[in-house]
């Protein structure tokens, strides 16, 4: 598994790529043309791989988190080990689970983990993680004369402005993909020297797409489409997905399918909890119609979107459309290309397509990926595509309901839920009398609410269920000043015992022109002992452009109390705000 790279390989038709080893692997194996990561970022993806369950069904969809895994779920290498396989992982794990639960997945998991350490004649399953193409590879600029790919040769997506930094980062990324290809070649040559090449099925894939802004972390093809190559030796030709090696396979496959596929190849029964489809082996399923994706909190920034893809169209539903696409993430802003794009936008040098990243999202997006591969022309409001929109909207809704999507419960509630049961079990039990279908219906209702729905929203905000009140508050936030007739009702509701609810109300009050009342709720959250309440409050402070001195002081306290752990999400959020205020010449 390589990190953070879309199918920018010569075998996928990218003539800028220098990938001879992967091209050779494709020639001797099978290239999957429609392969996808279910999450556009690593930890939720790796959670999905290791369990065969969508991370948003597990409650492990946030990047990053350490919530408990349900006892109803098991890691797929455990089934291989029970069948006698020697299982190794070299080296990255990042499974987004309480680390106490992940200690015994592998026979070996380290930089030295290797199939050569097994007993003689023992079958093996080995994972090698290649990190050279990771997003961090463009954080430090390589001198132009040291690059092997030339910035002037880069073909830029239409959403990227043509700046030197963006061209340079693209060229540097292609260099890193070439380096990754070389490491894949080394691993294959090592396998050949071991004498096991003709006995071994090889999967090559990336954990998700990347890496310049609007790829990794985003539910477009640039963030979710991945390379997937499978080499099957001649002795196992009965397992071929097509008539001959070297063929392209147009079946829809995704990361969640890997665990059941490996078990199917090894003739191990696939447990019923797994949600993917085996695409090879004795338990291979009929070709699926759709692949599904999800996006939730990314480090210190909250967002929530869901997506479904067939072979031609992509549908995206944004559950926080009031947030811009390009929320400031400390890690993403380490890339010179991101800073350059932001600077170009602020200086008025971006066209409409390039400016969209810095603006709020529509509720729905629909793209014809065959004719619009960069997904810049949203067809959701085009009436001629209404049948496609309705079909994919329903497929997305059915999937969320089927897997019991935990994303509809705000993260601030997770700690209390975990005291009763693991997150995966929540909607498989009676969660305060609310079923997942009801919660999704409320969330979908508020996204389309109008002034005529204020009475219904007011009723919902008095529900006994915290997530329902959260979504009702979101409906008021969407309406903003159009909900002014409910101001006094909202002001009273701001005293909600759930921080997830009171914080959405706080932002709504700002939008209604009542910053003093909203600020009080934000300050209460900043003083809270709930980490993710603080994170959401800090997000809102940025979005409403709050710079009140008392808010600044509380932000400084959070930063000073946590600065020994700069990776903590509330500290990251504080860091950005403090830098923002300093640049505005705010008081110390």
Coordinates of C-alpha atoms in Angstrom, one line a residue:
X1 CA 0.0 0.0 0.0
X2 CA 1.3 3.4 -1.0
X3 CA 0.1 6.6 0.6
X4 CA -1.9 9.5 -0.7
X5 CA -1.6 9.0 -4.5
X6 CA -4.4 8.9 -7.1
X7 CA -3.8 6.7 -10.2
X8 CA -1.1 9.0 -11.5
X9 CA 0.6 6.0 -13.1
X10 CA 1.6 5.4 -16.8
X11 CA -0.5 2.2 -16.8
X12 CA -3.5 4.3 -16.0
X13 CA -2.8 6.6 -19.0
X14 CA -0.9 9.3 -17.2
X15 CA 1.9 10.3 -19.6
X16 CA 3.5 12.5 -17.0
X17 CA 4.2 9.5 -14.7
X18 CA 7.4 7.5 -14.5
X19 CA 6.2 4.2 -13.1
X20 CA 7.9 1.3 -14.9
X21 CA 7.6 -1.3 -12.1
X22 CA 3.8 -0.7 -11.6
X23 CA 3.3 -0.6 -15.3
X24 CA 5.0 -4.1 -15.5
X25 CA 2.8 -5.3 -12.7
X26 CA -0.3 -4.2 -14.6
X27 CA 0.9 -6.0 -17.7
X28 CA 1.3 -9.3 -15.8
X29 CA -1.8 -8.8 -13.6
X30 CA -5.1 -7.0 -13.6
X31 CA -5.8 -3.3 -13.5
X32 CA -9.0 -2.2 -11.9
X33 CA -10.3 0.9 -13.6
X34 CA -12.9 1.9 -11.0
X35 CA -11.2 1.4 -7.6
X36 CA -12.0 3.8 -4.7
X37 CA -11.1 4.6 -1.1
X38 CA -14.2 4.9 1.0
X39 CA -12.6 7.8 3.0
X40 CA -10.3 10.4 1.4
X41 CA -7.9 10.3 4.4
X42 CA -5.7 7.6 5.9
X43 CA -6.9 6.6 9.4
X44 CA -10.6 6.1 8.6
X45 CA -9.5 4.2 5.4
X46 CA -7.2 2.0 7.4
X47 CA -10.0 1.3 9.9
X48 CA -12.2 0.3 7.0
X49 CA -9.5 -2.0 5.6
X50 CA -8.6 -3.8 8.8
X51 CA -12.3 -4.5 9.8
X52 CA -14.1 -4.8 6.5
X53 CA -16.6 -2.4 7.9
X54 CA -17.2 1.2 6.9
X55 CA -15.5 3.4 9.5
X56 CA -18.7 5.6 9.7
X57 CA -20.6 2.4 10.7
X58 CA -17.9 1.7 13.3
X59 CA -18.0 5.2 14.7
X60 CA -14.3 5.6 13.7
X61 CA -14.9 8.0 10.8
X62 CA -13.3 11.1 12.4
X63 CA -9.6 11.8 11.6
X64 CA -8.2 10.9 14.1
X65 CA -9.9 9.2 17.0
X66 CA -9.3 6.4 19.5
X67 CA -12.8 5.1 20.3
X68 CA -13.4 1.5 21.4
X69 CA -14.2 -1.1 18.8
X70 CA -17.2 -3.3 19.2
X71 CA -16.7 -6.9 20.3
X72 CA -19.0 -7.8 17.4
X73 CA -16.2 -6.8 15.0
X74 CA -12.8 -8.5 14.5
X75 CA -9.7 -7.7 12.5
X76 CA -9.5 -9.7 9.3
X77 CA -5.8 -10.8 9.9
X78 CA -7.1 -12.7 13.0
X79 CA -9.1 -15.0 10.7
X80 CA -6.0 -15.6 8.6
X81 CA -3.8 -16.4 11.6
X82 CA -6.4 -18.8 12.9
X83 CA -6.1 -20.6 9.5
X84 CA -2.4 -20.9 9.9
X85 CA -1.1 -17.8 8.0
X86 CA 1.9 -15.9 9.2
X87 CA 0.7 -12.3 9.1
X88 CA 3.0 -9.2 9.1
X89 CA 2.6 -5.5 8.8
X90 CA 5.5 -3.2 7.9
X91 CA 4.9 -0.7 9.4
X92 CA 2.2 1.9 9.6
X93 CA -1.0 1.0 11.4
X94 CA -3.1 4.1 12.1
X95 CA -6.3 2.1 12.6
X96 CA -8.2 4.9 14.4
X97 CA -9.1 2.6 17.3
X98 CA -8.2 2.5 21.0
X99 CA -4.6 1.3 20.7
X100 CA -5.1 -1.2 23.6
X101 CA -7.4 -3.2 21.2
X102 CA -4.9 -3.3 18.3
X103 CA -1.8 -4.8 20.0
X104 CA -2.3 -8.4 18.8
X105 CA -3.5 -8.1 15.2
X106 CA -0.3 -9.3 13.6
X107 CA 2.4 -11.9 14.2
X108 CA 4.8 -8.9 13.6
X109 CA 4.1 -5.2 13.1
X110 CA 7.2 -3.2 12.9
X111 CA 9.9 -1.8 10.5
X112 CA 11.4 -5.3 10.5
X113 CA 8.2 -7.3 10.0
X114 CA 8.6 -9.6 7.1
X115 CA 7.3 -12.9 5.6
X116 CA 10.9 -14.3 5.7
X117 CA 10.6 -14.5 9.5
X118 CA 7.9 -17.2 9.3
X119 CA 8.3 -20.9 9.9
X120 CA 9.5 -22.9 6.8
X121 CA 6.6 -23.7 4.4
X122 CA 4.1 -21.6 6.5
X123 CA 1.8 -19.6 4.3
X124 CA 2.0 -15.8 4.7
X125 CA 0.0 -12.6 4.4
X126 CA 2.3 -9.5 4.4
X127 CA 1.5 -5.8 4.2
X128 CA 4.2 -3.3 3.2
X129 CA 3.4 0.4 3.6
X130 CA 5.2 2.8 1.4
X131 CA 5.2 6.4 2.7
X132 CA 7.4 8.2 0.2
X133 CA 4.4 9.7 -1.6
X134 CA 2.7 10.9 1.5
X135 CA 1.3 14.5 1.7
X136 CA 4.3 15.5 3.8
X137 CA 6.6 14.9 0.8
X138 CA 5.7 18.3 -0.6
X139 CA 5.9 20.3 2.6
X140 CA 9.7 20.9 2.1
X141 CA 10.4 22.3 -1.3
X142 CA 13.1 20.5 -3.4
X143 CA 15.2 22.8 -5.6
X144 CA 13.8 23.1 -9.1
X145 CA 17.1 21.9 -10.7
X146 CA 16.9 18.7 -8.6
X147 CA 13.5 17.7 -9.8
X148 CA 13.2 15.0 -12.4
X149 CA 9.7 16.2 -13.5
X150 CA 9.6 19.7 -14.9
X151 CA 7.0 22.2 -13.4
X152 CA 6.5 23.7 -16.8
X153 CA 5.3 20.3 -18.1
X154 CA 2.6 19.9 -15.5
X155 CA -1.1 19.8 -16.6
X156 CA -3.0 21.6 -13.9
X157 CA -6.6 20.8 -12.9
X158 CA -9.0 23.7 -13.8
X159 CA -9.6 24.4 -10.2
X160 CA -5.9 25.2 -9.5
X161 CA -4.6 28.7 -10.5
X162 CA -1.4 28.7 -12.5
X163 CA 1.2 29.7 -9.8
X164 CA 4.9 28.7 -9.6
X165 CA 4.2 27.0 -6.2
X166 CA 1.4 24.8 -7.6
X167 CA 3.4 23.8 -10.6
X168 CA 6.4 23.0 -8.4
X169 CA 4.4 20.9 -5.9
X170 CA 2.8 18.9 -8.8
X171 CA 6.2 18.2 -10.3
X172 CA 7.6 17.2 -6.9
X173 CA 4.7 14.9 -6.3
X174 CA 5.4 13.1 -9.6
X175 CA 9.0 12.6 -8.4
X176 CA 7.7 11.1 -5.2
X177 CA 5.4 8.7 -7.2
X178 CA 8.4 7.7 -9.2
X179 CA 10.3 7.0 -5.9
X180 CA 7.3 5.0 -4.7
X181 CA 7.3 2.9 -7.9
X182 CA 11.0 2.1 -7.3
X183 CA 10.2 0.8 -3.8
X184 CA 7.4 -1.4 -5.2
X185 CA 10.0 -2.8 -7.7
X186 CA 12.4 -3.5 -4.8
X187 CA 9.7 -5.5 -2.9
X188 CA 8.8 -7.5 -6.0
X189 CA 12.4 -8.3 -6.7
X190 CA 12.9 -9.4 -3.1
X191 CA 9.8 -11.7 -3.5
X192 CA 11.3 -13.2 -6.6
X193 CA 14.7 -13.8 -4.9
X194 CA 12.8 -15.6 -2.1
X195 CA 11.4 -18.1 -4.6
X196 CA 7.8 -17.2 -3.7
X197 CA 6.8 -14.9 -6.6
X198 CA 5.0 -17.6 -8.5
X199 CA 3.2 -18.7 -5.4
X200 CA 2.0 -15.3 -4.3
X201 CA -0.9 -13.1 -5.1
X202 CA 0.1 -9.4 -5.0
X203 CA -2.2 -6.4 -4.4
X204 CA -1.0 -2.9 -5.0
X205 CA -3.2 0.0 -4.1
X206 CA -3.1 3.4 -2.5
X207 CA -4.9 4.3 0.8
X208 CA -6.7 7.2 -1.0
X209 CA -6.1 10.0 -3.5
X210 CA -3.9 13.1 -3.2
X211 CA -2.1 15.2 -2.5
X212 CA -2.5 18.9 -3.5
X213 CA -5.5 20.8 -2.0
X214 CA -8.9 19.6 -3.1
X215 CA -7.8 16.0 -3.4
X216 CA -7.0 14.2 -0.1
X217 CA -9.8 14.9 2.4
X218 CA -12.4 15.6 -0.3
X219 CA -15.0 13.3 -1.8
X220 CA -14.0 13.9 -5.4
X221 CA -12.2 11.4 -7.6
X222 CA -9.0 13.2 -6.8
X223 CA -9.5 12.3 -3.2
X224 CA -11.1 8.8 -3.4
X225 CA -10.1 7.2 -6.8
X226 CA -7.1 4.9 -6.3
X227 CA -4.9 2.6 -8.3
X228 CA -5.6 -1.1 -7.8
X229 CA -3.4 -3.7 -9.4
X230 CA -3.6 -7.4 -8.7
X231 CA -1.0 -10.0 -9.8
X232 CA -2.2 -13.6 -9.8
X233 CA 0.3 -16.3 -10.7
X234 CA -0.4 -18.6 -13.6
X235 CA -0.9 -21.6 -11.2
X236 CA -3.9 -19.7 -9.8
X237 CA -5.4 -18.7 -13.2
X238 CA -8.8 -20.2 -12.0
X239 CA -8.9 -17.1 -9.8
X240 CA -8.5 -14.6 -12.7
X241 CA -11.2 -11.9 -12.8
X242 CA -10.8 -11.8 -16.6
X243 CA -9.8 -14.1 -19.4
X244 CA -6.1 -13.3 -19.4
X245 CA -3.4 -11.5 -17.4
X246 CA -2.9 -7.9 -18.5
X247 CA -6.7 -7.2 -18.8
X248 CA -8.4 -4.2 -17.4
X249 CA -11.3 -4.9 -15.0
X250 CA -14.1 -2.4 -14.9
X251 CA -15.8 -3.7 -11.8
X252 CA -16.4 -1.2 -9.0
X253 CA -14.2 -2.0 -6.1
X254 CA -13.4 -0.1 -2.9
X255 CA -11.3 -0.4 0.2
X256 CA -14.0 -2.0 2.3
X257 CA -13.9 -4.9 -0.2
X258 CA -10.3 -5.9 0.6
X259 CA -10.9 -7.9 3.8
X260 CA -13.6 -10.1 2.4
X261 CA -11.7 -10.5 -0.8
X262 CA -8.6 -11.8 1.0
X263 CA -10.6 -14.2 3.1
X264 CA -12.4 -15.4 -0.1
X265 CA -9.1 -16.1 -1.8
X266 CA -7.9 -18.1 1.2
X267 CA -11.2 -20.1 1.4
X268 CA -11.9 -18.7 4.8
X269 CA -15.7 -18.0 5.5
X270 CA -16.5 -14.3 5.4
X271 CA -18.0 -13.2 8.7
X272 CA -21.4 -11.6 8.5
X273 CA -20.4 -8.3 10.1
X274 CA -18.2 -7.4 7.1
X275 CA -19.9 -4.9 4.8
X276 CA -17.7 -5.2 1.7
X277 CA -18.0 -7.4 -1.4
X278 CA -15.4 -10.0 -2.3
X279 CA -14.2 -9.3 -5.8
X280 CA -12.0 -12.4 -6.1
X281 CA -12.1 -16.0 -4.9
X282 CA -14.8 -18.5 -4.2
X283 CA -17.1 -16.0 -2.5
X284 CA -16.8 -13.4 -5.2
X285 CA -20.1 -11.5 -5.5
X286 CA -21.9 -10.1 -8.5
X287 CA -20.5 -6.7 -9.6
X288 CA -22.0 -4.0 -7.4
X289 CA -23.7 -0.9 -8.8
X290 CA -22.2 1.6 -6.5
X291 CA -19.3 2.6 -4.3
X292 CA -19.8 4.7 -1.2
X293 CA -17.6 7.3 0.5
X294 CA -17.7 9.5 3.6
X295 CA -16.0 12.5 5.1
X296 CA -16.2 13.8 8.7
X297 CA -13.9 15.7 11.0
X298 CA -10.5 16.3 9.5
X299 CA -8.1 16.8 12.4
X300 CA -9.1 20.1 14.0
X301 CA -12.0 21.0 11.5
X302 CA -15.5 19.7 11.5
X303 CA -17.3 18.8 8.3
X304 CA -19.6 16.0 7.1
X305 CA -20.4 14.8 3.6
X306 CA -21.5 11.5 2.1
X307 CA -21.0 10.3 -1.5
X308 CA -22.0 7.5 -3.9
X309 CA -20.5 6.7 -7.2
X310 CA -21.5 4.5 -10.1
X311 CA -19.2 4.1 -13.1
X312 CA -20.2 7.4 -14.6
X313 CA -21.7 9.8 -12.0
X314 CA -20.7 11.0 -8.6
X315 CA -23.3 12.3 -6.0
X316 CA -22.2 14.2 -2.9
X317 CA -24.5 15.3 -0.1
X318 CA -23.0 18.0 2.2
X319 CA -24.4 18.0 5.7
X320 CA -22.5 21.2 6.7
X321 CA -23.0 23.3 3.7
X322 CA -22.5 26.5 5.8
X323 CA -18.8 25.6 5.9
X324 CA -16.5 26.5 3.0
X325 CA -14.6 23.7 1.3
X326 CA -11.3 25.2 2.1
X327 CA -11.4 25.4 5.9
X328 CA -7.9 26.1 7.3
X329 CA -6.2 22.9 8.4
X330 CA -2.7 23.4 9.8
X331 CA -1.4 20.3 8.1
X332 CA -2.8 21.0 4.7
X333 CA -1.5 24.6 4.9
X334 CA 2.1 23.3 5.2
X335 CA 2.1 22.8 1.4
X336 CA 3.4 25.9 -0.5
X337 CA 0.8 25.1 -3.2
X338 CA -2.1 25.6 -0.7
X339 CA -0.7 28.9 0.6
X340 CA -0.2 30.0 -3.0
X341 CA -3.8 29.2 -4.0
X342 CA -5.2 31.0 -0.9
X343 CA -3.0 34.0 -1.7
X344 CA -4.2 34.1 -5.4
X345 CA -7.8 33.9 -4.2
X346 CA -7.4 36.8 -1.7
X347 CA -5.7 38.9 -4.4
X348 CA -8.6 38.4 -6.9
X349 CA -6.6 36.2 -9.3
X350 CA -8.9 33.2 -9.3
X351 CA -11.7 32.5 -11.8
X352 CA -15.1 31.2 -10.7
X353 CA -14.0 27.5 -10.8
X354 CA -10.8 28.3 -8.8
X355 CA -12.7 30.5 -6.3
X356 CA -15.4 27.8 -5.5
X357 CA -13.0 26.1 -3.0
X358 CA -13.0 29.1 -0.8
X359 CA -16.8 29.4 -0.6
X360 CA -19.7 27.6 1.1
X361 CA -20.9 24.4 -0.4
X362 CA -24.2 23.5 -2.0
X363 CA -26.3 20.7 -0.2
X364 CA -26.0 18.5 -3.3
X365 CA -23.4 17.9 -5.9
X366 CA -23.6 15.8 -9.0
X367 CA -20.9 15.2 -11.6
X368 CA -20.6 13.4 -14.9
X369 CA -17.1 12.1 -14.3
X370 CA -16.7 10.8 -17.9
X371 CA -17.1 14.2 -19.4
X372 CA -16.0 16.3 -16.4
X373 CA -13.2 14.2 -14.8
X374 CA -12.1 17.1 -12.5
X375 CA -15.7 17.4 -11.2
X376 CA -16.1 21.2 -11.6
X377 CA -19.5 21.4 -13.3
X378 CA -22.2 20.6 -10.7
X379 CA -25.3 19.2 -12.4
X380 CA -27.4 18.9 -9.3
X381 CA -29.7 21.8 -10.4
X382 CA -29.8 20.7 -14.0
X383 CA -33.3 19.3 -14.5
X384 CA -32.2 17.1 -17.4
X385 CA -30.2 15.1 -14.8
X386 CA -33.0 14.8 -12.2
X387 CA -33.5 11.0 -12.7
X388 CA -29.8 10.5 -12.1
X389 CA -29.9 12.8 -9.1
X390 CA -32.9 11.1 -7.5
X391 CA -31.4 7.6 -8.1
X392 CA -28.1 8.4 -6.5
X393 CA -29.7 10.4 -3.7
X394 CA -31.7 7.3 -2.8
X395 CA -28.7 5.0 -3.1
X396 CA -26.8 7.2 -0.7
X397 CA -29.7 7.4 1.8
X398 CA -30.3 3.6 1.6
X399 CA -26.6 2.9 2.3
X400 CA -26.4 5.3 5.3
X401 CA -29.4 3.6 6.8
X402 CA -28.2 0.1 6.1
X403 CA -24.8 0.6 7.7
X404 CA -26.3 2.6 10.6
X405 CA -24.1 5.7 10.0
X406 CA -22.7 7.0 13.2
X407 CA -21.9 10.4 11.7
X408 CA -25.4 11.6 12.4
X409 CA -24.5 11.8 16.1
X410 CA -22.2 14.7 16.8
X411 CA -18.8 13.7 18.2
X412 CA -19.3 15.6 21.5
X413 CA -21.8 12.8 22.4
X414 CA -19.4 9.9 21.9
X415 CA -17.7 9.9 25.3
X416 CA -21.1 9.5 27.1
X417 CA -22.3 6.9 24.6
X418 CA -19.1 4.8 25.1
X419 CA -19.8 4.5 28.8
X420 CA -22.8 2.4 27.8
X421 CA -21.7 0.6 24.6
X422 CA -19.2 0.8 21.7
X423 CA -20.3 3.2 19.0
X424 CA -20.9 0.5 16.5
X425 CA -23.5 -1.0 18.8
X426 CA -25.4 2.3 19.3
X427 CA -28.0 2.0 16.5
X428 CA -28.1 -1.7 16.9
X429 CA -29.6 -1.1 20.3
X430 CA -32.2 1.3 21.5
X431 CA -30.4 4.7 21.4
X432 CA -32.7 6.9 23.5
X433 CA -35.6 5.7 21.5
X434 CA -34.3 7.0 18.2
X435 CA -33.6 4.9 15.2
X436 CA -31.0 5.8 12.5
X437 CA -33.7 6.2 9.8
X438 CA -35.4 8.9 12.0
X439 CA -32.2 10.8 12.6
X440 CA -31.3 10.8 8.9
X441 CA -34.8 12.0 8.0
X442 CA -34.4 14.9 10.5
X443 CA -31.0 15.8 9.1
X444 CA -32.3 15.7 5.5
X445 CA -35.3 17.8 6.5
X446 CA -33.3 20.6 8.0
X447 CA -31.0 20.8 5.0
X448 CA -33.9 21.8 2.9
X449 CA -35.9 23.8 5.5
X450 CA -37.4 27.2 4.9
X451 CA -39.1 29.9 6.9
X452 CA -42.3 27.8 6.6
X453 CA -40.6 25.0 8.6
X454 CA -39.8 27.2 11.7
X455 CA -42.6 25.7 13.7
X456 CA -41.4 22.1 13.0
X457 CA -37.8 23.1 13.8
X458 CA -39.0 24.7 17.1
X459 CA -40.7 21.4 18.0
X460 CA -37.6 19.4 17.2
X461 CA -35.3 21.6 19.2
X462 CA -37.3 20.5 22.3
X463 CA -36.7 16.8 21.6
X464 CA -35.4 14.6 24.4
X465 CA -32.7 13.3 22.1
X466 CA -29.5 15.3 21.8
X467 CA -28.7 14.5 18.1
X468 CA -32.2 15.5 17.1
X469 CA -31.8 18.9 18.9
X470 CA -28.4 19.3 17.2
X471 CA -29.9 18.8 13.7
X472 CA -32.8 21.1 14.6
X473 CA -30.3 23.8 15.6
X474 CA -28.5 23.2 12.3
X475 CA -31.8 24.0 10.5
X476 CA -32.0 27.3 12.3
X477 CA -28.3 28.0 11.4
X478 CA -29.1 27.3 7.8
X479 CA -31.9 29.9 7.9
X480 CA -29.9 32.5 9.7
X481 CA -31.8 35.8 9.8
X482 CA -34.8 34.1 8.1
X483 CA -35.4 32.4 11.5
X484 CA -35.4 35.7 13.4
X485 CA -39.0 35.1 14.6
X486 CA -37.7 32.2 16.6
X487 CA -34.9 34.3 18.3
X488 CA -36.3 34.1 21.8
X489 CA -36.9 30.4 21.5
X490 CA -33.3 29.9 20.4
X491 CA -32.0 32.1 23.1
X492 CA -33.7 29.9 25.7
X493 CA -32.5 26.7 23.9
X494 CA -28.9 28.0 24.1
X495 CA -28.8 26.7 27.7
X496 CA -28.9 23.2 26.3
X497 CA -27.1 20.6 28.4
X498 CA -25.5 19.3 25.2
X499 CA -22.5 21.4 24.0
X500 CA -23.1 20.1 20.4
X501 CA -26.5 21.8 20.5
X502 CA -25.6 25.0 22.3
X503 CA -22.6 25.6 20.0
X504 CA -24.7 25.4 16.8
X505 CA -27.2 27.8 18.5
X506 CA -24.2 30.1 19.3
X507 CA -23.3 30.4 15.7
X508 CA -26.9 30.9 14.7
X509 CA -27.1 33.9 17.1
X510 CA -24.1 35.4 15.5
X511 CA -25.8 35.1 12.1
X512 CA -28.8 36.8 13.6
X513 CA -26.7 39.8 14.6
X514 CA -26.6 38.9 18.3
X515 CA -22.8 38.3 18.9
X516 CA -22.9 39.0 22.6
X517 CA -25.4 36.2 23.2
X518 CA -23.5 33.8 21.0
X519 CA -20.2 34.7 22.5
X520 CA -21.4 33.7 26.0
X521 CA -22.1 30.2 24.7
X522 CA -18.7 30.0 23.0
X523 CA -16.9 31.0 26.2
X524 CA -18.8 28.4 28.1
X525 CA -17.6 25.8 25.6
X526 CA -14.0 27.0 25.7
X527 CA -14.0 26.5 29.5
X528 CA -15.4 23.0 29.1
X529 CA -13.5 19.8 29.9
X530 CA -14.8 18.3 26.6
X531 CA -12.0 18.4 24.0
X532 CA -14.3 18.3 21.0
X533 CA -16.7 20.9 22.3
X534 CA -13.6 23.2 22.5
X535 CA -12.6 22.2 19.0
X536 CA -16.1 23.0 17.6
X537 CA -16.2 26.3 19.5
X538 CA -12.8 27.3 18.0
X539 CA -14.0 26.4 14.5
X540 CA -17.0 28.7 15.1
X541 CA -14.8 31.5 16.4
X542 CA -12.9 31.5 13.2
X543 CA -16.0 31.2 11.0
X544 CA -17.8 34.2 12.6
X545 CA -14.5 36.1 12.7
X546 CA -14.7 36.7 16.5
X547 CA -11.8 38.6 18.0
X548 CA -13.2 39.7 21.4
X549 CA -10.4 40.0 24.0
X550 CA -12.1 37.6 26.5
X551 CA -12.3 35.0 23.7
X552 CA -8.7 35.5 22.9
X553 CA -7.7 35.1 26.5
X554 CA -9.6 31.8 26.8
X555 CA -8.0 30.6 23.6
X556 CA -4.6 31.4 25.0
X557 CA -5.3 29.4 28.1
X558 CA -6.2 26.4 26.0
X559 CA -3.1 26.8 24.0
X560 CA -0.8 27.2 27.1
X561 CA -2.4 24.3 28.9
X562 CA -1.8 22.0 25.9
X563 CA 1.2 23.4 24.1
X564 CA 3.3 20.4 25.2
X565 CA 1.1 18.4 22.9
X566 CA 1.0 20.5 19.7
X567 CA -0.8 17.7 17.8
X568 CA -3.9 17.9 20.0
X569 CA -6.8 19.2 17.9
X570 CA -7.8 22.0 20.2
X571 CA -4.2 23.2 20.4
X572 CA -4.0 23.1 16.6
X573 CA -7.1 25.2 16.3
X574 CA -5.8 27.6 18.8
X575 CA -2.5 27.9 17.0
X576 CA -4.2 29.1 13.8
X577 CA -6.5 31.6 15.6
X578 CA -3.5 33.1 17.6
X579 CA -1.6 33.5 14.3
X580 CA -4.6 35.0 12.6
X581 CA -5.2 37.5 15.4
X582 CA -1.5 38.4 15.6
X583 CA -1.5 39.1 11.8
X584 CA -4.4 41.4 12.4
X585 CA -2.4 43.3 15.1
X586 CA -4.7 42.1 17.8
X587 CA -3.8 42.7 21.5
X588 CA -1.3 40.4 23.1

